[in-house]
XYZ file of N, CA, C and O in Angstrom:
704
model
N -42.906 -1.799 25.826
C -44.310 -1.651 25.511
C -44.809 -0.378 26.166
O -44.576 -0.157 27.342
N -45.521 0.403 25.401
C -45.969 1.691 25.889
C -47.362 1.644 26.486
O -47.658 2.371 27.405
N -48.240 0.827 25.959
C -49.586 0.686 26.497
C -49.892 -0.791 26.633
O -49.132 -1.617 26.152
N -51.004 -1.084 27.266
C -51.354 -2.491 27.479
C -51.597 -3.178 26.139
O -52.373 -2.691 25.318
N -50.930 -4.295 25.901
C -51.154 -5.046 24.664
C -52.582 -5.586 24.610
O -53.220 -5.817 25.635
N -53.047 -5.787 23.424
C -54.360 -6.352 23.170
C -54.238 -7.866 23.170
O -53.368 -8.418 22.484
N -55.069 -8.533 23.928
C -55.119 -10.000 23.906
C -56.413 -10.377 23.211
O -57.487 -9.893 23.563
N -56.275 -11.225 22.196
C -57.429 -11.595 21.380
C -57.250 -12.991 20.816
O -56.155 -13.552 20.844
N -58.348 -13.530 20.288
C -58.280 -14.833 19.620
C -57.441 -14.692 18.354
O -57.533 -13.686 17.645
N -56.630 -15.690 18.088
C -55.775 -15.681 16.906
C -56.585 -16.027 15.658
O -57.593 -16.737 15.726
N -56.109 -15.529 14.516
C -56.694 -15.837 13.211
C -55.587 -16.397 12.313
O -54.400 -16.264 12.635
N -55.950 -16.997 11.186
C -54.914 -17.489 10.279
C -53.924 -16.401 9.844
O -52.747 -16.695 9.626
N -54.348 -15.167 9.765
C -53.450 -14.074 9.380
C -52.348 -13.845 10.414
O -51.317 -13.235 10.102
N -52.541 -14.346 11.632
C -51.541 -14.198 12.697
C -50.435 -15.245 12.619
O -49.447 -15.151 13.353
N -50.577 -16.245 11.748
C -49.635 -17.364 11.703
C -48.171 -16.926 11.562
O -47.322 -17.443 12.299
N -47.822 -15.976 10.691
C -46.416 -15.578 10.609
C -45.888 -14.987 11.923
O -44.769 -15.301 12.347
N -46.687 -14.174 12.593
C -46.276 -13.580 13.864
C -46.162 -14.605 14.972
O -45.227 -14.557 15.781
N -47.101 -15.543 15.012
C -47.046 -16.604 16.022
C -45.795 -17.451 15.800
O -45.060 -17.749 16.747
N -45.534 -17.828 14.543
C -44.366 -18.650 14.237
C -43.076 -17.923 14.608
O -42.146 -18.532 15.149
N -43.016 -16.630 14.361
C -41.814 -15.853 14.702
C -41.591 -15.827 16.212
O -40.464 -16.014 16.682
N -42.652 -15.614 16.978
C -42.536 -15.617 18.440
C -42.168 -17.011 18.924
O -41.321 -17.171 19.812
N -42.776 -18.031 18.326
C -42.520 -19.419 18.705
C -41.028 -19.741 18.560
O -40.390 -20.232 19.500
N -40.450 -19.409 17.403
C -39.044 -19.709 17.135
C -38.120 -18.871 18.016
O -37.175 -19.386 18.621
N -38.385 -17.574 18.124
C -37.515 -16.719 18.938
C -37.583 -17.111 20.411
O -36.570 -17.110 21.112
N -38.749 -17.478 20.871
C -38.897 -17.903 22.265
C -38.121 -19.178 22.533
O -37.536 -19.331 23.608
N -38.120 -20.097 21.572
C -37.319 -21.309 21.723
C -35.849 -20.938 21.850
O -35.148 -21.465 22.710
N -35.375 -20.032 21.004
C -33.964 -19.616 21.065
C -33.637 -19.030 22.436
O -32.611 -19.343 23.032
N -34.513 -18.157 22.912
C -34.265 -17.475 24.186
C -34.432 -18.397 25.387
O -33.669 -18.319 26.343
N -35.426 -19.248 25.347
C -35.776 -20.078 26.499
C -34.910 -21.318 26.638
O -34.498 -21.668 27.737
N -34.658 -21.997 25.523
C -34.050 -23.314 25.597
C -32.544 -23.344 25.364
O -31.937 -24.413 25.470
N -31.922 -22.202 25.068
C -30.465 -22.171 24.917
C -29.837 -22.632 26.229
O -30.141 -22.100 27.297
N -29.002 -23.644 26.143
C -28.365 -24.196 27.331
C -29.202 -25.234 28.066
O -28.703 -25.898 28.968
N -30.485 -25.368 27.700
C -31.350 -26.345 28.364
C -31.525 -27.618 27.540
O -31.815 -28.676 28.099
N -31.397 -27.474 26.217
C -31.496 -28.632 25.340
C -30.245 -28.657 24.459
O -29.584 -27.626 24.292
N -29.916 -29.811 23.897
C -28.714 -29.890 23.060
C -28.744 -28.867 21.916
O -29.804 -28.610 21.324
N -27.569 -28.295 21.616
C -27.464 -27.256 20.588
C -28.000 -27.704 19.237
O -28.650 -26.919 18.535
N -27.736 -28.968 18.850
C -28.212 -29.433 17.550
C -29.737 -29.503 17.500
O -30.345 -29.198 16.473
N -30.357 -29.864 18.610
C -31.825 -29.903 18.676
C -32.370 -28.478 18.586
O -33.313 -28.207 17.836
N -31.774 -27.568 19.323
C -32.220 -26.174 19.290
C -32.059 -25.596 17.883
O -32.969 -24.913 17.392
N -30.932 -25.858 17.234
C -30.711 -25.351 15.868
C -31.764 -25.898 14.911
O -32.307 -25.151 14.080
N -32.091 -27.161 15.039
C -33.103 -27.774 14.171
C -34.489 -27.178 14.441
O -35.244 -26.886 13.512
N -34.808 -26.971 15.713
C -36.141 -26.484 16.089
C -36.346 -24.990 15.827
O -37.467 -24.504 15.887
N -35.266 -24.271 15.534
C -35.376 -22.825 15.293
C -34.865 -22.436 13.905
O -34.640 -21.263 13.637
N -34.708 -23.414 13.037
C -34.215 -23.161 11.676
C -35.282 -22.437 10.851
O -36.474 -22.453 11.198
N -34.882 -21.804 9.759
C -35.870 -21.186 8.860
C -36.905 -22.195 8.361
O -38.085 -21.857 8.220
N -36.472 -23.437 8.117
C -37.413 -24.469 7.682
C -38.451 -24.751 8.763
O -39.634 -24.915 8.477
N -37.993 -24.815 10.011
C -38.932 -25.061 11.113
C -39.877 -23.871 11.284
O -41.056 -24.055 11.559
N -39.368 -22.662 11.113
C -40.253 -21.504 11.226
C -41.335 -21.566 10.146
O -42.499 -21.290 10.429
N -40.972 -21.950 8.931
C -41.961 -22.082 7.853
C -42.975 -23.178 8.187
O -44.183 -23.011 7.944
N -42.506 -24.296 8.772
C -43.421 -25.366 9.173
C -44.352 -24.892 10.280
O -45.546 -25.213 10.292
N -43.814 -24.139 11.228
C -44.655 -23.622 12.313
C -45.703 -22.652 11.760
O -46.850 -22.669 12.196
N -45.295 -21.819 10.821
C -46.257 -20.888 10.220
C -47.402 -21.652 9.554
O -48.576 -21.311 9.745
N -47.073 -22.673 8.791
C -48.111 -23.483 8.143
C -48.990 -24.168 9.191
O -50.222 -24.213 9.046
N -48.364 -24.677 10.249
C -49.134 -25.316 11.319
C -50.116 -24.324 11.940
O -51.302 -24.624 12.098
N -49.625 -23.137 12.319
C -50.490 -22.164 12.988
C -51.574 -21.641 12.057
O -52.687 -21.358 12.510
N -51.290 -21.537 10.776
C -52.322 -21.116 9.835
C -53.456 -22.143 9.824
O -54.633 -21.799 9.923
N -53.091 -23.423 9.716
C -54.102 -24.473 9.720
C -54.814 -24.600 11.053
O -56.033 -24.764 11.107
N -54.069 -24.510 12.129
C -54.635 -24.662 13.461
C -55.650 -23.561 13.767
O -56.748 -23.837 14.242
N -55.267 -22.320 13.511
C -56.193 -21.222 13.805
C -57.377 -21.229 12.851
O -58.477 -20.854 13.234
N -57.161 -21.701 11.635
C -58.259 -21.783 10.680
C -59.266 -22.858 11.045
O -60.470 -22.693 10.851
N -58.780 -23.968 11.597
C -59.657 -25.090 11.958
C -60.488 -24.785 13.197
O -61.595 -25.288 13.348
N -59.926 -23.994 14.114
C -60.662 -23.624 15.318
C -60.809 -24.719 16.356
O -61.562 -24.565 17.300
N -60.093 -25.833 16.206
C -60.214 -26.903 17.198
C -59.584 -26.490 18.521
O -60.160 -26.691 19.574
N -58.382 -25.923 18.456
C -57.707 -25.459 19.666
C -58.073 -24.003 19.920
O -58.434 -23.262 19.005
N -57.964 -23.592 21.171
C -58.136 -22.180 21.530
C -56.749 -21.543 21.436
O -55.825 -21.984 22.121
N -56.599 -20.556 20.576
C -55.310 -19.900 20.366
C -55.512 -18.403 20.566
O -56.394 -17.802 19.952
N -54.676 -17.831 21.413
C -54.759 -16.398 21.718
C -53.411 -15.743 21.475
O -52.367 -16.372 21.675
N -53.454 -14.488 21.062
C -52.235 -13.720 20.867
C -52.299 -12.446 21.695
O -53.377 -11.933 21.992
N -51.122 -11.961 22.075
C -50.976 -10.633 22.669
C -50.293 -9.792 21.605
O -49.233 -10.156 21.096
N -50.922 -8.690 21.277
C -50.447 -7.836 20.200
C -50.111 -6.463 20.768
O -50.903 -5.878 21.496
N -48.926 -5.974 20.428
C -48.488 -4.657 20.874
C -48.071 -3.856 19.647
O -47.162 -4.282 18.916
N -48.726 -2.725 19.439
C -48.439 -1.861 18.289
C -48.456 -2.653 16.980
O -47.596 -2.477 16.123
N -49.424 -3.554 16.847
C -49.579 -4.318 15.624
C -48.678 -5.525 15.486
O -48.748 -6.243 14.491
N -47.825 -5.793 16.484
C -46.911 -6.931 16.431
C -47.294 -7.957 17.488
O -47.549 -7.597 18.648
N -47.301 -9.227 17.121
C -47.562 -10.293 18.085
C -46.317 -10.459 18.944
O -45.211 -10.629 18.432
N -46.508 -10.378 20.263
C -45.387 -10.463 21.199
C -45.484 -11.691 22.104
O -44.524 -12.024 22.795
N -46.643 -12.365 22.098
C -46.843 -13.551 22.928
C -48.069 -14.297 22.397
O -48.916 -13.709 21.724
N -48.136 -15.595 22.733
C -49.301 -16.375 22.331
C -49.447 -17.592 23.242
O -48.508 -17.985 23.934
N -50.639 -18.149 23.232
C -50.929 -19.365 23.992
C -51.933 -20.198 23.212
O -52.743 -19.644 22.451
N -51.877 -21.514 23.429
C -52.874 -22.394 22.821
C -53.207 -23.518 23.784
O -52.363 -23.958 24.570
N -54.445 -23.972 23.707
C -54.927 -25.055 24.575
C -55.992 -25.844 23.825
O -56.600 -25.337 22.881
N -56.193 -27.066 24.284
C -57.198 -27.914 23.657
C -57.347 -29.213 24.415
O -56.919 -29.332 25.576
N -57.906 -30.226 23.750
C -58.098 -31.519 24.404
C -56.757 -32.121 24.816
O -55.767 -31.985 24.097
N -56.714 -32.808 25.949
C -55.443 -33.374 26.415
C -54.961 -34.504 25.512
O -55.754 -35.326 25.062
N -53.644 -34.516 25.278
C -53.054 -35.564 24.444
C -52.581 -36.737 25.296
O -52.788 -37.886 24.927
N -51.909 -36.439 26.408
C -51.396 -37.526 27.242
C -51.352 -37.107 28.709
O -50.338 -37.211 29.364
N -52.479 -36.645 29.185
C -52.602 -36.219 30.583
C -53.812 -36.913 31.214
O -54.868 -36.310 31.376
N -53.679 -38.180 31.572
C -54.805 -38.889 32.189
C -55.313 -38.145 33.422
O -54.531 -37.652 34.233
N -56.617 -38.046 33.519
C -57.225 -37.376 34.662
C -57.398 -35.883 34.485
O -57.943 -35.211 35.364
N -56.940 -35.334 33.360
C -57.116 -33.905 33.083
C -58.000 -33.743 31.857
O -57.947 -34.539 30.920
N -58.807 -32.681 31.855
C -59.779 -32.445 30.787
C -59.228 -31.624 29.632
O -59.826 -31.598 28.551
N -58.133 -30.882 29.867
C -57.596 -29.992 28.837
C -56.083 -29.886 28.999
O -55.536 -30.220 30.055
N -55.429 -29.418 27.932
C -53.980 -29.259 27.949
C -53.605 -27.871 27.445
O -54.156 -27.392 26.445
N -52.662 -27.256 28.122
C -52.042 -26.036 27.632
C -50.900 -26.493 26.734
O -49.928 -27.069 27.210
N -51.033 -26.277 25.436
C -50.028 -26.741 24.481
C -48.831 -25.794 24.420
O -47.692 -26.237 24.365
N -49.120 -24.509 24.374
C -48.059 -23.507 24.224
C -48.377 -22.270 25.042
O -49.543 -21.920 25.244
N -47.322 -21.624 25.502
C -47.403 -20.293 26.101
C -46.010 -19.697 25.956
O -45.083 -20.079 26.676
N -45.856 -18.834 24.968
C -44.554 -18.249 24.655
C -44.671 -16.740 24.538
O -45.692 -16.221 24.084
N -43.590 -16.069 24.927
C -43.545 -14.610 24.887
C -42.145 -14.163 24.489
O -41.155 -14.784 24.884
N -42.079 -13.081 23.729
C -40.780 -12.482 23.447
C -40.203 -11.954 24.755
O -40.955 -11.504 25.634
N -38.893 -11.975 24.884
C -38.246 -11.491 26.116
C -38.672 -10.075 26.465
O -38.916 -9.752 27.625
N -38.768 -9.204 25.449
C -39.120 -7.800 25.682
C -40.523 -7.639 26.262
O -40.818 -6.619 26.899
N -41.370 -8.635 26.072
C -42.749 -8.555 26.566
C -42.930 -9.232 27.921
O -44.008 -9.147 28.517
N -41.904 -9.894 28.418
C -42.031 -10.623 29.679
C -42.044 -9.668 30.863
O -41.476 -8.581 30.815
N -42.729 -10.079 31.909
C -42.795 -9.289 33.132
C -43.934 -8.289 33.166
O -44.087 -7.563 34.139
N -44.746 -8.267 32.101
C -45.858 -7.311 32.037
C -47.205 -7.959 32.349
O -48.239 -7.317 32.235
N -47.199 -9.243 32.722
C -48.448 -9.926 33.048
C -49.126 -10.585 31.859
O -50.216 -11.137 32.003
N -48.491 -10.548 30.689
C -49.112 -11.143 29.501
C -49.256 -12.658 29.632
O -50.264 -13.217 29.216
N -48.249 -13.321 30.180
C -48.337 -14.765 30.355
C -49.519 -15.147 31.217
O -50.291 -16.047 30.878
N -49.668 -14.455 32.327
C -50.791 -14.720 33.229
C -52.130 -14.457 32.516
O -53.067 -15.242 32.625
N -52.204 -13.362 31.767
C -53.441 -13.035 31.054
C -53.746 -14.062 29.962
O -54.909 -14.463 29.790
N -52.722 -14.483 29.221
C -52.934 -15.494 28.188
C -53.319 -16.839 28.812
O -54.194 -17.544 28.290
N -52.687 -17.200 29.913
C -53.026 -18.440 30.612
C -54.484 -18.398 31.071
O -55.226 -19.366 30.902
N -54.900 -17.278 31.621
C -56.294 -17.135 32.071
C -57.255 -17.244 30.881
O -58.291 -17.902 30.958
N -56.918 -16.601 29.748
C -57.774 -16.692 28.552
C -57.909 -18.145 28.103
O -59.009 -18.598 27.774
N -56.787 -18.863 28.074
C -56.817 -20.270 27.672
C -57.664 -21.083 28.650
O -58.460 -21.936 28.233
N -57.501 -20.825 29.941
C -58.282 -21.540 30.959
C -59.771 -21.252 30.793
O -60.602 -22.168 30.884
N -60.115 -20.004 30.556
C -61.523 -19.645 30.364
C -62.101 -20.338 29.129
O -63.237 -20.822 29.155
N -61.317 -20.390 28.055
C -61.788 -21.051 26.837
C -62.010 -22.540 27.079
O -63.007 -23.114 26.621
N -61.105 -23.175 27.808
C -61.258 -24.601 28.098
C -62.442 -24.839 29.034
O -63.192 -25.793 28.870
N -62.614 -23.950 29.992
C -63.749 -24.062 30.904
C -65.064 -23.913 30.130
O -66.019 -24.662 30.374
N -65.096 -22.994 29.172
C -66.297 -22.805 28.356
C -66.601 -24.045 27.518
O -67.754 -24.280 27.155
N -65.593 -24.847 27.246
C -65.775 -26.092 26.490
C -66.052 -27.278 27.410
O -66.071 -28.418 26.963
N -66.224 -27.007 28.699
C -66.599 -28.058 29.635
C -65.471 -28.663 30.443
O -65.700 -29.585 31.226
N -64.258 -28.172 30.275
C -63.127 -28.717 31.025
C -63.144 -28.216 32.467
O -63.511 -27.070 32.729
N -62.730 -29.084 33.378
C -62.651 -28.710 34.792
C -61.209 -28.678 35.286
O -60.932 -28.209 36.387
N -60.257 -29.192 34.464
C -58.856 -29.249 34.870
C -57.965 -29.040 33.646
O -58.415 -29.201 32.508
N -56.701 -28.704 33.916
C -55.773 -28.359 32.833
C -54.377 -28.830 33.208
O -53.979 -28.730 34.381
N -53.620 -29.328 32.220
C -52.241 -29.767 32.467
C -51.357 -29.332 31.302
O -51.850 -28.979 30.232
N -50.045 -29.378 31.534
C -49.062 -29.080 30.496
C -47.782 -29.822 30.800
O -47.581 -30.301 31.916
N -46.906 -29.911 29.806
C -45.573 -30.452 29.982
C -44.582 -29.310 29.966
O -44.718 -28.387 29.157
N -43.580 -29.352 30.840
C -42.513 -28.351 30.873
C -41.207 -29.073 31.189
O -41.190 -30.022 31.985
N -40.124 -28.655 30.529
C -38.822 -29.251 30.838
C -38.501 -29.058 32.312
O -38.747 -27.977 32.866
N -37.942 -30.070 32.933
C -37.626 -29.960 34.359
C -36.583 -28.883 34.632
O -36.543 -28.321 35.720
N -35.745 -28.562 33.641
C -34.713 -27.537 33.824
C -35.188 -26.138 33.444
O -34.454 -25.168 33.610
N -36.403 -26.035 32.949
C -36.940 -24.739 32.514
C -37.432 -23.959 33.732
O -38.334 -24.406 34.439
N -36.869 -22.776 33.987
C -37.305 -21.988 35.141
C -38.784 -21.602 35.098
O -39.374 -21.297 36.125
N -39.379 -21.679 33.915
C -40.799 -21.351 33.779
C -41.672 -22.261 34.626
O -42.764 -21.881 35.032
N -41.175 -23.464 34.915
C -41.999 -24.370 35.735
C -42.320 -23.744 37.089
O -43.386 -23.967 37.647
N -41.409 -22.929 37.613
C -41.674 -22.250 38.884
C -42.733 -21.167 38.713
O -43.525 -20.925 39.621
N -42.757 -20.545 37.545
C -43.803 -19.559 37.245
C -45.169 -20.248 37.239
O -46.129 -19.740 37.818
N -45.256 -21.418 36.608
C -46.524 -22.157 36.599
C -46.946 -22.510 38.022
O -48.130 -22.430 38.361
N -45.996 -22.879 38.855
C -46.316 -23.184 40.257
C -46.878 -21.946 40.953
O -47.833 -22.052 41.734
N -46.324 -20.780 40.663
C -46.852 -19.542 41.264
C -48.260 -19.230 40.759
O -49.011 -18.522 41.425
N -48.610 -19.786 39.615
C -49.965 -19.602 39.081
C -50.928 -20.657 39.624
O -52.087 -20.713 39.222
N -50.436 -21.510 40.519
C -51.286 -22.504 41.164
C -51.145 -23.922 40.657
O -51.824 -24.827 41.151
N -50.281 -24.164 39.680
C -50.097 -25.521 39.161
C -49.278 -26.356 40.138
O -48.459 -25.826 40.884
N -49.510 -27.651 40.111
C -48.729 -28.569 40.932
C -48.084 -29.616 40.023
O -48.620 -29.936 38.963
N -46.916 -30.104 40.436
C -46.251 -31.171 39.683
C -47.019 -32.458 39.919
O -47.322 -32.815 41.054
N -47.315 -33.166 38.820
C -48.143 -34.367 38.963
C -47.789 -35.441 37.938
O -48.660 -36.179 37.493
N -46.543 -35.493 37.560
C -46.109 -36.544 36.648
C -44.841 -36.145 35.938
O -44.400 -34.991 36.019
N -44.242 -37.098 35.241
C -43.037 -36.812 34.468
C -42.923 -37.813 33.339
O -43.555 -38.872 33.354
N -42.120 -37.443 32.339
C -41.800 -38.352 31.248
C -40.395 -38.041 30.767
O -39.899 -36.924 30.934
N -39.767 -39.038 30.188
C -38.415 -38.905 29.681
C -38.473 -38.984 28.161
O -39.077 -39.901 27.611
N -37.866 -38.014 27.486
C -37.786 -38.015 26.022
C -36.312 -37.929 25.666
O -35.752 -36.838 25.578
N -35.672 -39.090 25.532
C -34.228 -39.108 25.319
C -33.530 -38.561 26.546
O -33.751 -39.026 27.657
N -32.717 -37.536 26.353
C -31.994 -36.929 27.477
C -32.829 -35.884 28.200
O -32.415 -35.363 29.231
N -34.007 -35.571 27.667
C -34.837 -34.516 28.253
C -35.895 -35.101 29.176
O -36.598 -36.052 28.825
N -36.009 -34.501 30.345
C -37.034 -34.907 31.313
C -38.068 -33.790 31.390
O -37.715 -32.617 31.571
N -39.318 -34.161 31.226
C -40.404 -33.195 31.298
C -41.273 -33.488 32.511
O -41.467 -34.646 32.884
N -41.787 -32.433 33.099
C -42.691 -32.542 34.241
C -44.088 -32.135 33.816
O -44.261 -31.167 33.074
N -45.062 -32.873 34.313
C -46.455 -32.469 34.120
C -46.793 -31.487 35.240
O -46.568 -31.759 36.410
N -47.313 -30.352 34.846
C -47.829 -29.364 35.792
C -49.335 -29.323 35.554
O -49.779 -29.352 34.400
N -50.109 -29.261 36.621
C -51.549 -29.299 36.430
C -52.331 -28.487 37.432
O -51.849 -28.179 38.526
N -53.519 -28.146 37.011
C -54.510 -27.485 37.861
C -55.715 -28.412 37.915
O -56.346 -28.677 36.895
N -56.042 -28.898 39.094
C -57.196 -29.755 39.266
C -58.492 -28.971 39.214
O -59.538 -29.518 38.873
N -58.424 -27.682 39.552
C -59.599 -26.812 39.561
C -59.379 -25.664 38.580
O -58.754 -24.661 38.910
N -59.885 -25.847 37.382
C -59.719 -24.841 36.352
C -60.436 -23.539 36.697
O -60.020 -22.461 36.276
N -61.472 -23.622 37.513
C -62.221 -22.430 37.910
C -61.346 -21.397 38.606
O -61.445 -20.199 38.347
N -60.468 -21.869 39.479
C -59.591 -20.943 40.191
C -58.616 -20.253 39.247
O -58.302 -19.068 39.392
N -58.145 -20.965 38.236
C -57.214 -20.394 37.256
C -57.924 -19.430 36.317
O -57.361 -18.410 35.926
N -59.147 -19.749 35.955
C -59.895 -18.930 34.986
C -60.437 -17.631 35.584
O -60.741 -16.704 34.857
N -60.527 -17.570 36.910
C -61.079 -16.381 37.559
C -60.006 -15.292 37.683
O -58.924 -15.570 38.209
N -60.294 -14.098 37.164
C -59.305 -13.018 37.292
C -58.994 -12.715 38.759
O -59.888 -12.749 39.612
N -57.718 -12.461 39.024
C -57.306 -12.103 40.400
C -57.658 -10.659 40.687
O -57.567 -9.812 39.809
N -57.980 -10.406 41.937
C -58.322 -9.041 42.337
C -57.091 -8.188 42.480
O -56.016 -8.634 42.682
């Protein structure tokens, strides 16, 4: 990346780019962490088409807060957040935060996380949680962003950890 990517609210026109990042990030992130057959199914062309349709509808509906990082006209990362699905005691959930490998290490994840936190705070949320695979090294990144482990669930052979922020204000405030 040559200049700072633009972070903005996603639109339905971004759905193909979001779906492409979503699928490629799964390939890069989960290889060796989840069974090969599951990874192949979740990153197939059919799944990419389903993700594109999902993101088109999701961004069009406006229920969730969805943000993209765009570099030279290409989406390189995205995040989404909304009402919590299964996080008792939390007001909001971070559903997704994915980045292409080439875009990692530039602070985009932190910026997208902050944008999502600010959007949830603007909707009245005071806390935020997410699920992350226990074997995913990203969970340590979330801890460095101030999240704490506060639950777990088992999905077949996969164990997920709940990471949460009890004080969304601290997460939403830009660091000096």
